[in-house]
XYZ file of C-alpha atoms in Angstrom:
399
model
C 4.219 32.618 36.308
C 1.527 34.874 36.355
C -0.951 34.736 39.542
C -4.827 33.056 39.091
C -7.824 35.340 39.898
C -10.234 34.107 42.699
C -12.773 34.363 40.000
C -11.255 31.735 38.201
C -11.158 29.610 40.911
C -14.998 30.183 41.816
C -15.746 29.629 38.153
C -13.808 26.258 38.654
C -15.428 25.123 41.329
C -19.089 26.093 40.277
C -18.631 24.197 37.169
C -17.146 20.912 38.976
C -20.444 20.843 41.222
C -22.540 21.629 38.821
C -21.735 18.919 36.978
C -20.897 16.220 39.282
C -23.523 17.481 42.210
C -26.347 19.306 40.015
C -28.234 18.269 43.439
C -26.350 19.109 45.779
C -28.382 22.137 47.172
C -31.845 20.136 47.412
C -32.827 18.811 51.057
C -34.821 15.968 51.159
C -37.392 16.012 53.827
C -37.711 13.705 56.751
C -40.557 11.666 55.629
C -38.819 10.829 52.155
C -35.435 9.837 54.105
C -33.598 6.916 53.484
C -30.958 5.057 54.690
C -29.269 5.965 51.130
C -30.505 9.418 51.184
C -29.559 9.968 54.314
C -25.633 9.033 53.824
C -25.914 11.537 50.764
C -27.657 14.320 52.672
C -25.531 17.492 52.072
C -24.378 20.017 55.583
C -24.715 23.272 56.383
C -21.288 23.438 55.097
C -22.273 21.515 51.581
C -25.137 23.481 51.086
C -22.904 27.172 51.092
C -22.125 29.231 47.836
C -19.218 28.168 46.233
C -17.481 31.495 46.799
C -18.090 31.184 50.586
C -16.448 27.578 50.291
C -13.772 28.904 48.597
C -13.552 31.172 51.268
C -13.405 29.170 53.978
C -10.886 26.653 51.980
C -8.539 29.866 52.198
C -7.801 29.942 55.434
C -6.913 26.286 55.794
C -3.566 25.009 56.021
C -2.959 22.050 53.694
C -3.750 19.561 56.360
C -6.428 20.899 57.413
C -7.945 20.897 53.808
C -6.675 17.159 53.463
C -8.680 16.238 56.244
C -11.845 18.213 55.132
C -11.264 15.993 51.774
C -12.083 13.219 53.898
C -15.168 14.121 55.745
C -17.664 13.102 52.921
C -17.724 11.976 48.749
C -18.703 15.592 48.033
C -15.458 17.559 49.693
C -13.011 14.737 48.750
C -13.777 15.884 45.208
C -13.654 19.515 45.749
C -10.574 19.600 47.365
C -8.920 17.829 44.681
C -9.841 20.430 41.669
C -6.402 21.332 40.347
C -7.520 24.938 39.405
C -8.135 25.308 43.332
C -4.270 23.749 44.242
C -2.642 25.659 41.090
C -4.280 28.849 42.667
C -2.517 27.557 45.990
C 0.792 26.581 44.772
C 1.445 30.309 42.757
C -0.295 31.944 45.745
C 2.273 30.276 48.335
C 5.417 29.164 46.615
C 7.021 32.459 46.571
C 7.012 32.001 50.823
C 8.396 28.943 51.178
C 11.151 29.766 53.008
C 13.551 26.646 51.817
C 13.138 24.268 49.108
C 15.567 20.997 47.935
C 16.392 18.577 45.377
C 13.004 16.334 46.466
C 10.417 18.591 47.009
C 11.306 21.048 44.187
C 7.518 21.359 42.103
C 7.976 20.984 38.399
C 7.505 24.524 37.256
C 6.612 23.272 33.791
C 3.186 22.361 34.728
C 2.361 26.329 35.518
C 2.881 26.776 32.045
C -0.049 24.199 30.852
C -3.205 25.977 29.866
C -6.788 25.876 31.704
C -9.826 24.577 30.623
C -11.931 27.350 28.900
C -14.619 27.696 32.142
C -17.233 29.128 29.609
C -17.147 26.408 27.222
C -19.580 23.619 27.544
C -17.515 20.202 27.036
C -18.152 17.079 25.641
C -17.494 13.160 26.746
C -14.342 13.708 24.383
C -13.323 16.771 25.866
C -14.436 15.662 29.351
C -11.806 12.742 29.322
C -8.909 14.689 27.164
C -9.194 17.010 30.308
C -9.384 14.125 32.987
C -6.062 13.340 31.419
C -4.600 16.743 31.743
C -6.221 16.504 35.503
C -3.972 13.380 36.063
C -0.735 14.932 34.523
C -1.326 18.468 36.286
C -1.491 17.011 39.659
C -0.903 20.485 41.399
C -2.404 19.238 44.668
C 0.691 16.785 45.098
C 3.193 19.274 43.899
C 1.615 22.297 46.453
C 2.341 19.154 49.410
C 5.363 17.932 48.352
C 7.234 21.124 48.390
C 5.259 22.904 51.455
C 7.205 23.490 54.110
C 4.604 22.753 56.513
C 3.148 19.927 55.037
C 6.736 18.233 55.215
C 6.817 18.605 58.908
C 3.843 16.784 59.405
C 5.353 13.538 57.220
C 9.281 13.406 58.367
C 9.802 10.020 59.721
C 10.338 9.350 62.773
C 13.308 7.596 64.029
C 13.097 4.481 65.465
C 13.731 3.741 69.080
C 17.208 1.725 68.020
C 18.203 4.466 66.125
C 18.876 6.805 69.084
C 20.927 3.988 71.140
C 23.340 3.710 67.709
C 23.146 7.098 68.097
C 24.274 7.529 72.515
C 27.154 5.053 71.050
C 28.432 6.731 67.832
C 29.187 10.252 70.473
C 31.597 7.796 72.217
C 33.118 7.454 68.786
C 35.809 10.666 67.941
C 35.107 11.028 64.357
C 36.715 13.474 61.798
C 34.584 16.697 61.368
C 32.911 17.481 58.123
C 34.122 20.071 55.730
C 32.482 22.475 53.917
C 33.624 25.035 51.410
C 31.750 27.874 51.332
C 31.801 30.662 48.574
C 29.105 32.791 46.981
C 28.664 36.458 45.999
C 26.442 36.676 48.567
C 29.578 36.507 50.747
C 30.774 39.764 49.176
C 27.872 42.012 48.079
C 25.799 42.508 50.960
C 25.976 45.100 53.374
C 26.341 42.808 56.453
C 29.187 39.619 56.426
C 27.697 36.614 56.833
C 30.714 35.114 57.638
C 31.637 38.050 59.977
C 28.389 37.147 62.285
C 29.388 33.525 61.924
C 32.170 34.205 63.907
C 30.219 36.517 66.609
C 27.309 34.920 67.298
C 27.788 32.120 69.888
C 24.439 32.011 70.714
C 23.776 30.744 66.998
C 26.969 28.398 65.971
C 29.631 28.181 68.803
C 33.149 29.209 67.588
C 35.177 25.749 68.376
C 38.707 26.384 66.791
C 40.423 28.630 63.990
C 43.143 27.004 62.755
C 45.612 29.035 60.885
C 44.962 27.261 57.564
C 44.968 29.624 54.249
C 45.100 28.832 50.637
C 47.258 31.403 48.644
C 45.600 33.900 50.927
C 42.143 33.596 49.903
C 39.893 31.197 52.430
C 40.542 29.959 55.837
C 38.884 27.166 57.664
C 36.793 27.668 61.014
C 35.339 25.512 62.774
C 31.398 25.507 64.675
C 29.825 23.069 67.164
C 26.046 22.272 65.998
C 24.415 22.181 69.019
C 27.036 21.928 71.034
C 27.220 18.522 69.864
C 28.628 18.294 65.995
C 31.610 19.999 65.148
C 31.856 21.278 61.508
C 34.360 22.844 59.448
C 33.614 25.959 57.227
C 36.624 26.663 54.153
C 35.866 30.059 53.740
C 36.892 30.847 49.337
C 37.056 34.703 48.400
C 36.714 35.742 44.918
C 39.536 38.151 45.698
C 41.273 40.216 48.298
C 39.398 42.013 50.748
C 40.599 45.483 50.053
C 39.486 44.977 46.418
C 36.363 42.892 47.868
C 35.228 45.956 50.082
C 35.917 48.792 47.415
C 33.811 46.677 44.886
C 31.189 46.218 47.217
C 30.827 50.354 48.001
C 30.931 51.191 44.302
C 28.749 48.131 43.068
C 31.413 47.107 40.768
C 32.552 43.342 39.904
C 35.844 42.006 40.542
C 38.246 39.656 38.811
C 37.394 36.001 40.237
C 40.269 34.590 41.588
C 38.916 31.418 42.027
C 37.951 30.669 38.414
C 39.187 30.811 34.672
C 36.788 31.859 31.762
C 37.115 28.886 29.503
C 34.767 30.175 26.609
C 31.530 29.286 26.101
C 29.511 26.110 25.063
C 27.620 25.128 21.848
C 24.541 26.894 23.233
C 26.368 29.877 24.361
C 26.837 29.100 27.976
C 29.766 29.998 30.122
C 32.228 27.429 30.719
C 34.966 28.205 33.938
C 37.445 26.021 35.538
C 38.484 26.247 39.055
C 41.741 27.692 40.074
C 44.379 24.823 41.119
C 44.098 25.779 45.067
C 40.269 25.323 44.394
C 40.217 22.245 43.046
C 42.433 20.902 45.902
C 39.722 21.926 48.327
C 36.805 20.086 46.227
C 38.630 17.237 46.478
C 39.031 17.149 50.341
C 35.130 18.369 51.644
C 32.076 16.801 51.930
C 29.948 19.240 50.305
C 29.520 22.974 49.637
C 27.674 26.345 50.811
C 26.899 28.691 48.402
C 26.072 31.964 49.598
C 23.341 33.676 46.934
C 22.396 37.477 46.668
C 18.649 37.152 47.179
C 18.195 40.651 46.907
C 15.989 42.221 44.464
C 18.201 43.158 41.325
C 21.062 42.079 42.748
C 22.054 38.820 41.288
C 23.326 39.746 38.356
C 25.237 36.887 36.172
C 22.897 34.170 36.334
C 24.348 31.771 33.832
C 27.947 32.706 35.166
C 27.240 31.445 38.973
C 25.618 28.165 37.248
C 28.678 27.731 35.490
C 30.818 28.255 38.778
C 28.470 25.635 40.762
C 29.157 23.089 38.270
C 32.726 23.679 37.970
C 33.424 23.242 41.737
C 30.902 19.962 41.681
C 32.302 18.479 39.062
C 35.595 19.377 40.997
C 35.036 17.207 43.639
C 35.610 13.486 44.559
C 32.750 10.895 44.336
C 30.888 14.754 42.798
C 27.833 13.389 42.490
C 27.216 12.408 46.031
C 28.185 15.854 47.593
C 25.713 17.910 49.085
C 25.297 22.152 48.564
C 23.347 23.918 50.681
C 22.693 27.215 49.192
C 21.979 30.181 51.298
C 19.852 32.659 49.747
C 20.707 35.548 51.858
C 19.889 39.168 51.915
C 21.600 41.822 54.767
C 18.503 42.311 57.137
C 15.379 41.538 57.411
C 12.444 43.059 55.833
C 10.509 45.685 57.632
C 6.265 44.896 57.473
C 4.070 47.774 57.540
C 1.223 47.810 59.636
C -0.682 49.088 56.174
C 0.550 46.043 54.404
C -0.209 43.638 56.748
C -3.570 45.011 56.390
C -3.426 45.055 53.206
C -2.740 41.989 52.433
C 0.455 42.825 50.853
C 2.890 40.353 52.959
C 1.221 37.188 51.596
C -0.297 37.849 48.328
C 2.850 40.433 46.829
C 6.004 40.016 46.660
C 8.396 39.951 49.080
C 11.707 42.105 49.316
C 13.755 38.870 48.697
C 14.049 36.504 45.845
C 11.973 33.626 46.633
C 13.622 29.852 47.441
C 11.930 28.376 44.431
C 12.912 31.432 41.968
C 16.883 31.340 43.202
C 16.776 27.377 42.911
C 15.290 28.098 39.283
C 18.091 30.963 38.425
C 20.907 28.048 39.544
C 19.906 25.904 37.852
C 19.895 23.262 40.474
C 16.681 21.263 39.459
C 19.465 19.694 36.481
C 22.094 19.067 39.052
C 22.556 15.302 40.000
C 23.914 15.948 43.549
C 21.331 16.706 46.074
C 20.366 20.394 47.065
C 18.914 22.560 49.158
C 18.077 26.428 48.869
C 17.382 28.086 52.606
C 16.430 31.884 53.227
C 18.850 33.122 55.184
C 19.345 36.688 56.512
C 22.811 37.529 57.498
C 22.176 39.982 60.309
C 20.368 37.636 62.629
C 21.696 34.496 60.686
C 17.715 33.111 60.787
C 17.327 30.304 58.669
C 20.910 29.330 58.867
C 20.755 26.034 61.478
C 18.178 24.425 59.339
C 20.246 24.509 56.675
C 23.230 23.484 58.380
C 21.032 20.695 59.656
C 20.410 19.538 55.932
C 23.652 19.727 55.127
C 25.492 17.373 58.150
C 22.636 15.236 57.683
C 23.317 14.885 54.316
C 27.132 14.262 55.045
C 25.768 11.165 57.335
C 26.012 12.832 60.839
C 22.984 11.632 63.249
C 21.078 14.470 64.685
């Protein structure tokens, strides 16, 4: 997905008032106003360049631009051009810091082509595009997966919720379980799990029970905020004295946890879990997958898709569990003061895989269970409640 030039945008935009506004720029003096002239009299705002406007429309978040859309006829249309939002989306999506199973944008549409902006079109072409307009609605896709758009919209909960709520604390319930396994756990520099355990401040430590599985995972579980308890099944791919030499000389290990079974008719891996593993799928309420995000890193694509599956498919009622993958890299990533000034925070790329990309490389857009992909970073564990958030709410726990 290759990045639009402001150029094109401009060019967009231009051609969209040209057309629909050719008089947009014309004041009409006071002695020649009308009550229908008047309603139609452009602002100071109206009346700027289109590359100042575009300017301006920059620096607004996407609320702010949804309520310029409904100042007047004019801006409601120029808001709404879907070169301007596909400029947006492939601008933006690579910092959204989490992404899920609703708001995920259909990636296909980045691949449609844009109207030739030198090309003159006719009443034919003119509704053949209109069409491709209404099927390349990148405006909807740029707010349905922005993070900060989809704060604005979350429900509130109504005023009888939070009495079922006071009453359901009274009620001891069994904590949720979650098995959590990943590469991520093993490849990075700094354990994830490690600072799980140390960092009270983050998710309270409320019991380790001795509980193994031929050695490789053991449960612990965390109060969510100081409120929830939760249970973490911790699933190593092996050992940790062959986890730790791997990890020093880059090398893979034999997976414990799964069996190659050969591949598919399109030449995709196929593994089963191990027998311990699928006892554990059958007993949680939903998974963790811990993801290398870091550049050049994830290496295996199509064999971690084929691991997900296996353990969903593992699990009772599979289609209802929830996974919560954390795309996690060791620290986090150190901005220049020349790059900030430069630009280079926002508009490169970052020193992570981005939330959308990972959930791409997982495959999770064809899973039927729901989903969630959340940047973590392991050192400071940021990111990490609100995905643990998602993922008891998604196991039916009030927050």
């Amino acid at each position: 997905m290759q990045q639009l030039s402001e150029s094109v945008v401009i060019r967009s935009l231009k051609r969209f008032r040209d057309r629909f506004f050719p008089n947009r720029n014309e004041v009409v003096g006071d002695g020649d106003m009308t009550p229908e002239t008047e309603e139609s009299q452009p602002g100071l705002l109206d009346t700027l360049p289109v590359d100042l406007q575009f300017l301006i429309m920059n620096f607004l978040s996407p609320v702010d631009l949804c309520r310029l859309g409904a100042t007047c006829r004019y801006w409601r249309a120029m808001v709404r051009d879907p070169v301007l939002w596909r400029y947006f989306l492939l601008r933006d999506m690579p910092h959204w810091p989490s992404i899920d199973h609703l708001t995920m944008p259909r990636l296909e549409l980045l691949n449609m082509p844009l109207v030739n902006e030198e090309e003159s079109l006719s009443d034919t072409e003119e509704a053949e595009e209109k069409r491709t307009e209404l099927k390349c609605d990148y405006m909807s896709e740029y707010l349905k997966g922005c993070p900060s758009y989809r704060q604005q919209w979350l429900p509130s909960g109504a005023a009888y919720e939070v009495v079922t709520s006071f009453f359901q604390s009274l009620v001891r319930s069994s904590e949720p379980r979650y098995a959590m396994f990943g590469p991520g756990m093993e490849q990075l520099d700094v354990s994830i799990v490690t600072r799980l355990m140390y960092a009270p401040d983050v998710l309270p430590v409320s019991g380790t029970p001795h509980r193994q599985i031929n050695g490789i995972g053991s449960g612990i579980s965390y109060m969510f905020n100081n409120q929830h308890r939760f249970n973490i099944l911790t699933l190593y791919s092996t050992n940790r004295a062959d986890r730790e030499r791997a990890r020093l000389h880059q090398q893979s290990v034999s997976n414990k946890l799964f069996t190659f079974e050969g591949e598919d008719d399109s030449g995709y891996p196929i593994c089963s879990p191990a027998p311990q593993v699928q006892q554990v799928c059958q007993v949680v309420d939903g998974f963790i997958y811990v993801a290398n995000a870091e550049p050049g890193k994830i290496g295996g694509g199509m064999t971690e898709v084929a691991q997900i599956q296996a353990v969903l498919s593992s699990a009772r009622d599979s289609k209802s569990r929830p996974l919560l993958v954390l795309s996690c890299v060791s620290r986090e990533e150190a901005i220049s003061t020349t790059s900030l000034q430069n630009g280079a925070h926002r508009n490169g790329a970052r020193n992570r895989i981005p939330s959308v990309d990972m959930a791409k490389i997982l495959g999770l857009p064809q899973l039927a269970n729901p989903w969630m992909v959340q940047d973590t970073v392991a050192e400071s564990l940021s990111g990490l409640l609100d995905g643990i958030s998602w993922l008891l709410r998604c196991s039916g726990v009030k927050l």
